[in-house]
Amino acid sequence: HRVVPAGMEEAADLAQRVRFDAVFWGVRPSVVRSSEYQERIRAHVPHFVVVSDVYDPELAGNLESGGGALLARPIQDADLDRVLKQIDSRGMSASVARPIR
């Protein structure tokens, strides 16, 4: 797997120009809601994974219903492997082929 670290605004811009299979967004409870950010990039990136300090079952359910996931810190290897396998298995059917500009 290849990772491109980026700030929130830079990631939204990159998602419009480069094809990514997923966005992993590390959040703190006081920042912008993940649903708002997810809507901004949903057309460009098929999978959205929130990495949070707190596990919220309601947020996890909402993310999973939209093809995303919630990982709580500290991230366990088994949880990360599970999410990556879900992204891989959904990758071919969910990814949108579009030219890189």
mmCIF file of N, CA and C in Angstrom:
data_model
loop_
_atom_site.group_PDB
_atom_site.id
_atom_site.type_symbol
_atom_site.label_atom_id
_atom_site.label_comp_id
_atom_site.label_asym_id
_atom_site.label_seq_id
_atom_site.Cartn_x
_atom_site.Cartn_y
_atom_site.Cartn_z
ATOM 1 N N HIS A 1 0.847 -1.178 0.000
ATOM 2 C CA HIS A 1 0.000 0.000 0.000
ATOM 3 C C HIS A 1 0.890 1.238 0.000
ATOM 4 N N ARG A 2 0.439 2.246 -0.727
ATOM 5 C CA ARG A 2 1.169 3.507 -0.791
ATOM 6 C C ARG A 2 0.341 4.566 -0.067
ATOM 7 N N VAL A 3 1.009 5.394 0.718
ATOM 8 C CA VAL A 3 0.340 6.419 1.510
ATOM 9 C C VAL A 3 0.885 7.787 1.116
ATOM 10 N N VAL A 4 -0.025 8.755 0.988
ATOM 11 C CA VAL A 4 0.366 10.135 0.697
ATOM 12 C C VAL A 4 -0.176 10.999 1.837
ATOM 13 N N PRO A 5 0.680 11.378 2.791
ATOM 14 C CA PRO A 5 0.211 12.229 3.883
ATOM 15 C C PRO A 5 -0.150 13.614 3.353
ATOM 16 N N ALA A 6 -1.271 14.148 3.811
ATOM 17 C CA ALA A 6 -1.712 15.471 3.355
ATOM 18 C C ALA A 6 -2.656 16.071 4.383
ATOM 19 N N GLY A 7 -2.679 17.391 4.430
ATOM 20 C CA GLY A 7 -3.645 18.094 5.256
ATOM 21 C C GLY A 7 -5.032 17.984 4.631
ATOM 22 N N MET A 8 -6.042 18.402 5.366
ATOM 23 C CA MET A 8 -7.424 18.233 4.935
ATOM 24 C C MET A 8 -7.708 18.885 3.574
ATOM 25 N N GLU A 9 -7.335 20.118 3.403
ATOM 26 C CA GLU A 9 -7.603 20.812 2.141
ATOM 27 C C GLU A 9 -6.755 20.260 1.004
ATOM 28 N N GLU A 10 -5.499 19.960 1.285
ATOM 29 C CA GLU A 10 -4.625 19.383 0.265
ATOM 30 C C GLU A 10 -5.143 18.015 -0.182
ATOM 31 N N ALA A 11 -5.643 17.227 0.774
ATOM 32 C CA ALA A 11 -6.181 15.905 0.435
ATOM 33 C C ALA A 11 -7.398 16.028 -0.470
ATOM 34 N N ALA A 12 -8.269 16.984 -0.198
ATOM 35 C CA ALA A 12 -9.447 17.185 -1.047
ATOM 36 C C ALA A 12 -9.024 17.563 -2.461
ATOM 37 N N ASP A 13 -8.001 18.402 -2.578
ATOM 38 C CA ASP A 13 -7.483 18.793 -3.891
ATOM 39 C C ASP A 13 -6.841 17.600 -4.603
ATOM 40 N N LEU A 14 -6.021 16.840 -3.893
ATOM 41 C CA LEU A 14 -5.376 15.662 -4.482
ATOM 42 C C LEU A 14 -6.400 14.639 -4.963
ATOM 43 N N ALA A 15 -7.462 14.469 -4.196
ATOM 44 C CA ALA A 15 -8.490 13.486 -4.549
ATOM 45 C C ALA A 15 -9.161 13.822 -5.874
ATOM 46 N N GLN A 16 -9.169 15.081 -6.244
ATOM 47 C CA GLN A 16 -9.759 15.482 -7.514
ATOM 48 C C GLN A 16 -8.806 15.256 -8.681
ATOM 49 N N ARG A 17 -7.505 15.172 -8.397
ATOM 50 C CA ARG A 17 -6.512 15.065 -9.466
ATOM 51 C C ARG A 17 -5.900 13.675 -9.615
ATOM 52 N N VAL A 18 -5.893 12.882 -8.547
ATOM 53 C CA VAL A 18 -5.226 11.580 -8.544
ATOM 54 C C VAL A 18 -6.207 10.527 -8.026
ATOM 55 N N ARG A 19 -6.145 9.332 -8.593
ATOM 56 C CA ARG A 19 -7.039 8.260 -8.158
ATOM 57 C C ARG A 19 -6.497 7.605 -6.894
ATOM 58 N N PHE A 20 -7.299 7.599 -5.834
ATOM 59 C CA PHE A 20 -6.972 6.928 -4.585
ATOM 60 C C PHE A 20 -8.052 5.902 -4.290
ATOM 61 N N ASP A 21 -7.676 4.797 -3.658
ATOM 62 C CA ASP A 21 -8.647 3.785 -3.247
ATOM 63 C C ASP A 21 -9.337 4.165 -1.948
ATOM 64 N N ALA A 22 -8.642 4.941 -1.099
ATOM 65 C CA ALA A 22 -9.222 5.286 0.204
ATOM 66 C C ALA A 22 -8.575 6.541 0.762
ATOM 67 N N VAL A 23 -9.317 7.183 1.645
ATOM 68 C CA VAL A 23 -8.794 8.280 2.447
ATOM 69 C C VAL A 23 -8.853 7.819 3.895
ATOM 70 N N PHE A 24 -7.730 7.938 4.595
ATOM 71 C CA PHE A 24 -7.682 7.708 6.028
ATOM 72 C C PHE A 24 -7.567 9.081 6.672
ATOM 73 N N TRP A 25 -8.581 9.439 7.461
ATOM 74 C CA TRP A 25 -8.630 10.780 8.029
ATOM 75 C C TRP A 25 -8.493 10.685 9.540
ATOM 76 N N GLY A 26 -7.373 11.194 10.062
ATOM 77 C CA GLY A 26 -7.161 11.226 11.506
ATOM 78 C C GLY A 26 -7.841 12.444 12.085
ATOM 79 N N VAL A 27 -8.769 12.219 13.008
ATOM 80 C CA VAL A 27 -9.547 13.331 13.559
ATOM 81 C C VAL A 27 -9.417 13.401 15.074
ATOM 82 N N ARG A 28 -9.672 14.566 15.551
ATOM 83 C CA ARG A 28 -9.850 14.821 16.978
ATOM 84 C C ARG A 28 -11.319 15.167 17.147
ATOM 85 N N PRO A 29 -11.914 14.891 18.295
ATOM 86 C CA PRO A 29 -13.348 15.133 18.482
ATOM 87 C C PRO A 29 -13.818 16.553 18.190
ATOM 88 N N SER A 30 -12.951 17.561 18.302
ATOM 89 C CA SER A 30 -13.393 18.946 18.133
ATOM 90 C C SER A 30 -13.354 19.461 16.699
ATOM 91 N N VAL A 31 -12.900 18.659 15.736
ATOM 92 C CA VAL A 31 -12.778 19.153 14.365
ATOM 93 C C VAL A 31 -14.051 18.922 13.560
ATOM 94 N N VAL A 32 -14.016 19.391 12.319
ATOM 95 C CA VAL A 32 -15.154 19.270 11.407
ATOM 96 C C VAL A 32 -15.664 17.833 11.369
ATOM 97 N N ARG A 33 -16.963 17.686 11.301
ATOM 98 C CA ARG A 33 -17.561 16.348 11.267
ATOM 99 C C ARG A 33 -17.100 15.598 10.024
ATOM 100 N N SER A 34 -16.847 14.320 10.213
ATOM 101 C CA SER A 34 -16.355 13.494 9.109
ATOM 102 C C SER A 34 -17.370 13.400 7.982
ATOM 103 N N SER A 35 -18.665 13.432 8.296
ATOM 104 C CA SER A 35 -19.677 13.317 7.242
ATOM 105 C C SER A 35 -19.604 14.492 6.274
ATOM 106 N N GLU A 36 -19.319 15.679 6.784
ATOM 107 C CA GLU A 36 -19.195 16.852 5.917
ATOM 108 C C GLU A 36 -17.982 16.712 4.993
ATOM 109 N N TYR A 37 -16.873 16.282 5.553
ATOM 110 C CA TYR A 37 -15.658 16.109 4.756
ATOM 111 C C TYR A 37 -15.825 14.963 3.770
ATOM 112 N N GLN A 38 -16.451 13.877 4.222
ATOM 113 C CA GLN A 38 -16.668 12.717 3.361
ATOM 114 C C GLN A 38 -17.504 13.102 2.144
ATOM 115 N N GLU A 39 -18.511 13.912 2.313
ATOM 116 C CA GLU A 39 -19.351 14.339 1.199
ATOM 117 C C GLU A 39 -18.551 15.135 0.171
ATOM 118 N N ARG A 40 -17.562 15.903 0.641
ATOM 119 C CA ARG A 40 -16.750 16.709 -0.275
ATOM 120 C C ARG A 40 -15.914 15.855 -1.210
ATOM 121 N N ILE A 41 -15.445 14.706 -0.730
ATOM 122 C CA ILE A 41 -14.545 13.905 -1.556
ATOM 123 C C ILE A 41 -15.166 12.609 -2.047
ATOM 124 N N ARG A 42 -16.401 12.317 -1.696
ATOM 125 C CA ARG A 42 -17.064 11.055 -2.025
ATOM 126 C C ARG A 42 -17.062 10.750 -3.524
ATOM 127 N N ALA A 43 -17.218 11.739 -4.343
ATOM 128 C CA ALA A 43 -17.247 11.513 -5.797
ATOM 129 C C ALA A 43 -15.873 11.113 -6.336
ATOM 130 N N HIS A 44 -14.828 11.350 -5.559
ATOM 131 C CA HIS A 44 -13.468 11.115 -6.042
ATOM 132 C C HIS A 44 -12.772 9.910 -5.404
ATOM 133 N N VAL A 45 -13.182 9.540 -4.195
ATOM 134 C CA VAL A 45 -12.530 8.451 -3.461
ATOM 135 C C VAL A 45 -13.605 7.518 -2.913
ATOM 136 N N PRO A 46 -13.572 6.238 -3.279
ATOM 137 C CA PRO A 46 -14.660 5.336 -2.904
ATOM 138 C C PRO A 46 -14.703 4.902 -1.445
ATOM 139 N N HIS A 47 -13.593 4.975 -0.714
ATOM 140 C CA HIS A 47 -13.572 4.490 0.666
ATOM 141 C C HIS A 47 -13.038 5.562 1.599
ATOM 142 N N PHE A 48 -13.711 5.717 2.740
ATOM 143 C CA PHE A 48 -13.390 6.757 3.695
ATOM 144 C C PHE A 48 -13.221 6.107 5.060
ATOM 145 N N VAL A 49 -12.021 6.209 5.632
ATOM 146 C CA VAL A 49 -11.731 5.600 6.924
ATOM 147 C C VAL A 49 -11.379 6.715 7.910
ATOM 148 N N VAL A 50 -12.127 6.773 8.992
ATOM 149 C CA VAL A 50 -11.873 7.754 10.040
ATOM 150 C C VAL A 50 -11.038 7.080 11.126
ATOM 151 N N VAL A 51 -9.955 7.748 11.524
ATOM 152 C CA VAL A 51 -9.108 7.274 12.622
ATOM 153 C C VAL A 51 -9.329 8.251 13.770
ATOM 154 N N SER A 52 -9.876 7.745 14.877
ATOM 155 C CA SER A 52 -10.299 8.606 15.973
ATOM 156 C C SER A 52 -9.732 8.128 17.305
ATOM 157 N N ASP A 53 -9.692 9.045 18.267
ATOM 158 C CA ASP A 53 -9.254 8.696 19.616
ATOM 159 C C ASP A 53 -10.324 7.915 20.365
ATOM 160 N N VAL A 54 -11.565 8.023 19.903
ATOM 161 C CA VAL A 54 -12.698 7.411 20.592
ATOM 162 C C VAL A 54 -13.490 6.565 19.603
ATOM 163 N N TYR A 55 -13.900 5.373 20.029
ATOM 164 C CA TYR A 55 -14.752 4.533 19.180
ATOM 165 C C TYR A 55 -16.202 4.931 19.423
ATOM 166 N N ASP A 56 -16.892 5.331 18.364
ATOM 167 C CA ASP A 56 -18.295 5.728 18.430
ATOM 168 C C ASP A 56 -19.092 4.749 17.579
ATOM 169 N N PRO A 57 -19.897 3.853 18.187
ATOM 170 C CA PRO A 57 -20.625 2.844 17.414
ATOM 171 C C PRO A 57 -21.570 3.443 16.368
ATOM 172 N N GLU A 58 -22.179 4.594 16.674
ATOM 173 C CA GLU A 58 -23.086 5.230 15.711
ATOM 174 C C GLU A 58 -22.312 5.722 14.492
ATOM 175 N N LEU A 59 -21.176 6.366 14.726
ATOM 176 C CA LEU A 59 -20.339 6.823 13.619
ATOM 177 C C LEU A 59 -19.825 5.631 12.818
ATOM 178 N N ALA A 60 -19.403 4.577 13.502
ATOM 179 C CA ALA A 60 -18.919 3.370 12.811
ATOM 180 C C ALA A 60 -20.004 2.806 11.898
ATOM 181 N N GLY A 61 -21.231 2.741 12.378
ATOM 182 C CA GLY A 61 -22.343 2.237 11.561
ATOM 183 C C GLY A 61 -22.605 3.107 10.351
ATOM 184 N N ASN A 62 -22.581 4.419 10.554
ATOM 185 C CA ASN A 62 -22.803 5.350 9.438
ATOM 186 C C ASN A 62 -21.717 5.220 8.380
ATOM 187 N N LEU A 63 -20.476 5.113 8.824
ATOM 188 C CA LEU A 63 -19.369 4.972 7.877
ATOM 189 C C LEU A 63 -19.460 3.650 7.128
ATOM 190 N N GLU A 64 -19.747 2.568 7.847
ATOM 191 C CA GLU A 64 -19.830 1.247 7.212
ATOM 192 C C GLU A 64 -20.961 1.174 6.194
ATOM 193 N N SER A 65 -22.069 1.845 6.462
ATOM 194 C CA SER A 65 -23.183 1.816 5.511
ATOM 195 C C SER A 65 -22.832 2.529 4.211
ATOM 196 N N GLY A 66 -21.841 3.413 4.267
ATOM 197 C CA GLY A 66 -21.402 4.124 3.067
ATOM 198 C C GLY A 66 -20.112 3.574 2.485
ATOM 199 N N GLY A 67 -19.684 2.394 2.928
ATOM 200 C CA GLY A 67 -18.466 1.796 2.401
ATOM 201 C C GLY A 67 -17.207 2.218 3.126
ATOM 202 N N GLY A 68 -17.350 2.868 4.278
ATOM 203 C CA GLY A 68 -16.198 3.327 5.038
ATOM 204 C C GLY A 68 -15.973 2.500 6.283
ATOM 205 N N ALA A 69 -15.128 3.032 7.164
ATOM 206 C CA ALA A 69 -14.815 2.327 8.401
ATOM 207 C C ALA A 69 -14.323 3.320 9.444
ATOM 208 N N LEU A 70 -14.372 2.883 10.685
ATOM 209 C CA LEU A 70 -13.846 3.663 11.804
ATOM 210 C C LEU A 70 -12.770 2.833 12.482
ATOM 211 N N LEU A 71 -11.600 3.420 12.671
ATOM 212 C CA LEU A 71 -10.517 2.790 13.428
ATOM 213 C C LEU A 71 -10.247 3.653 14.647
ATOM 214 N N ALA A 72 -10.172 3.022 15.817
ATOM 215 C CA ALA A 72 -9.878 3.750 17.051
ATOM 216 C C ALA A 72 -8.400 3.612 17.386
ATOM 217 N N ARG A 73 -7.828 4.697 17.878
ATOM 218 C CA ARG A 73 -6.440 4.682 18.332
ATOM 219 C C ARG A 73 -6.368 4.025 19.699
ATOM 220 N N PRO A 74 -5.328 3.321 20.016
ATOM 221 C CA PRO A 74 -4.255 2.913 19.125
ATOM 222 C C PRO A 74 -4.763 1.857 18.147
ATOM 223 N N ILE A 75 -4.339 1.973 16.908
ATOM 224 C CA ILE A 75 -4.816 1.067 15.864
ATOM 225 C C ILE A 75 -4.186 -0.306 16.059
ATOM 226 N N GLN A 76 -5.039 -1.311 16.094
ATOM 227 C CA GLN A 76 -4.584 -2.690 16.215
ATOM 228 C C GLN A 76 -4.311 -3.239 14.811
ATOM 229 N N ASP A 77 -3.249 -4.024 14.681
ATOM 230 C CA ASP A 77 -2.897 -4.595 13.382
ATOM 231 C C ASP A 77 -4.064 -5.357 12.766
ATOM 232 N N ALA A 78 -4.772 -6.133 13.568
ATOM 233 C CA ALA A 78 -5.890 -6.933 13.049
ATOM 234 C C ALA A 78 -6.992 -6.034 12.496
ATOM 235 N N ASP A 79 -7.266 -4.913 13.166
ATOM 236 C CA ASP A 79 -8.304 -3.995 12.691
ATOM 237 C C ASP A 79 -7.888 -3.335 11.382
ATOM 238 N N LEU A 80 -6.633 -2.914 11.290
ATOM 239 C CA LEU A 80 -6.144 -2.303 10.058
ATOM 240 C C LEU A 80 -6.159 -3.309 8.920
ATOM 241 N N ASP A 81 -5.728 -4.534 9.180
ATOM 242 C CA ASP A 81 -5.761 -5.583 8.149
ATOM 243 C C ASP A 81 -7.181 -5.826 7.660
ATOM 244 N N ARG A 82 -8.142 -5.853 8.576
ATOM 245 C CA ARG A 82 -9.550 -6.067 8.210
ATOM 246 C C ARG A 82 -10.040 -4.960 7.287
ATOM 247 N N VAL A 83 -9.739 -3.708 7.621
ATOM 248 C CA VAL A 83 -10.174 -2.569 6.807
ATOM 249 C C VAL A 83 -9.505 -2.602 5.439
ATOM 250 N N LEU A 84 -8.208 -2.882 5.392
ATOM 251 C CA LEU A 84 -7.511 -2.948 4.104
ATOM 252 C C LEU A 84 -8.058 -4.068 3.230
ATOM 253 N N LYS A 85 -8.408 -5.200 3.820
ATOM 254 C CA LYS A 85 -8.995 -6.293 3.045
ATOM 255 C C LYS A 85 -10.367 -5.905 2.504
ATOM 256 N N GLN A 86 -11.156 -5.170 3.303
ATOM 257 C CA GLN A 86 -12.459 -4.692 2.823
ATOM 258 C C GLN A 86 -12.272 -3.747 1.641
ATOM 259 N N ILE A 87 -11.320 -2.858 1.737
ATOM 260 C CA ILE A 87 -11.052 -1.917 0.643
ATOM 261 C C ILE A 87 -10.607 -2.679 -0.594
ATOM 262 N N ASP A 88 -9.709 -3.650 -0.424
ATOM 263 C CA ASP A 88 -9.253 -4.461 -1.558
ATOM 264 C C ASP A 88 -10.401 -5.218 -2.206
ATOM 265 N N SER A 89 -11.266 -5.819 -1.388
ATOM 266 C CA SER A 89 -12.349 -6.623 -1.950
ATOM 267 C C SER A 89 -13.407 -5.773 -2.643
ATOM 268 N N ARG A 90 -13.583 -4.554 -2.180
ATOM 269 C CA ARG A 90 -14.558 -3.655 -2.813
ATOM 270 C C ARG A 90 -13.923 -2.819 -3.911
ATOM 271 N N GLY A 91 -12.606 -2.809 -3.956
ATOM 272 C CA GLY A 91 -11.863 -1.915 -4.839
ATOM 273 C C GLY A 91 -12.245 -1.970 -6.289
ATOM 274 N N MET A 92 -12.315 -3.149 -6.844
ATOM 275 C CA MET A 92 -12.584 -3.255 -8.275
ATOM 276 C C MET A 92 -14.000 -2.821 -8.618
ATOM 277 N N SER A 93 -14.949 -3.104 -7.758
ATOM 278 C CA SER A 93 -16.324 -2.739 -8.074
ATOM 279 C C SER A 93 -16.644 -1.288 -7.728
ATOM 280 N N ALA A 94 -15.924 -0.725 -6.760
ATOM 281 C CA ALA A 94 -16.262 0.626 -6.314
ATOM 282 C C ALA A 94 -15.433 1.711 -6.967
ATOM 283 N N SER A 95 -14.277 1.373 -7.485
ATOM 284 C CA SER A 95 -13.421 2.428 -8.025
ATOM 285 C C SER A 95 -13.948 2.921 -9.364
ATOM 286 N N VAL A 96 -13.716 4.174 -9.572
ATOM 287 C CA VAL A 96 -14.174 4.820 -10.793
ATOM 288 C C VAL A 96 -12.955 5.115 -11.645
ATOM 289 N N ALA A 97 -12.957 4.627 -12.861
ATOM 290 C CA ALA A 97 -11.832 4.889 -13.772
ATOM 291 C C ALA A 97 -11.984 6.289 -14.324
ATOM 292 N N ARG A 98 -10.981 7.095 -14.105
ATOM 293 C CA ARG A 98 -10.995 8.441 -14.663
ATOM 294 C C ARG A 98 -9.568 8.862 -14.943
ATOM 295 N N PRO A 99 -9.368 9.679 -15.948
ATOM 296 C CA PRO A 99 -8.006 10.057 -16.316
ATOM 297 C C PRO A 99 -7.342 10.927 -15.254
ATOM 298 N N ILE A 100 -6.049 10.799 -15.126
ATOM 299 C CA ILE A 100 -5.285 11.665 -14.234
ATOM 300 C C ILE A 100 -4.936 12.914 -15.024
ATOM 301 N N ARG A 101 -5.232 14.038 -14.428
ATOM 302 C CA ARG A 101 -4.964 15.313 -15.101
ATOM 303 C C ARG A 101 -3.608 15.835 -14.759
#
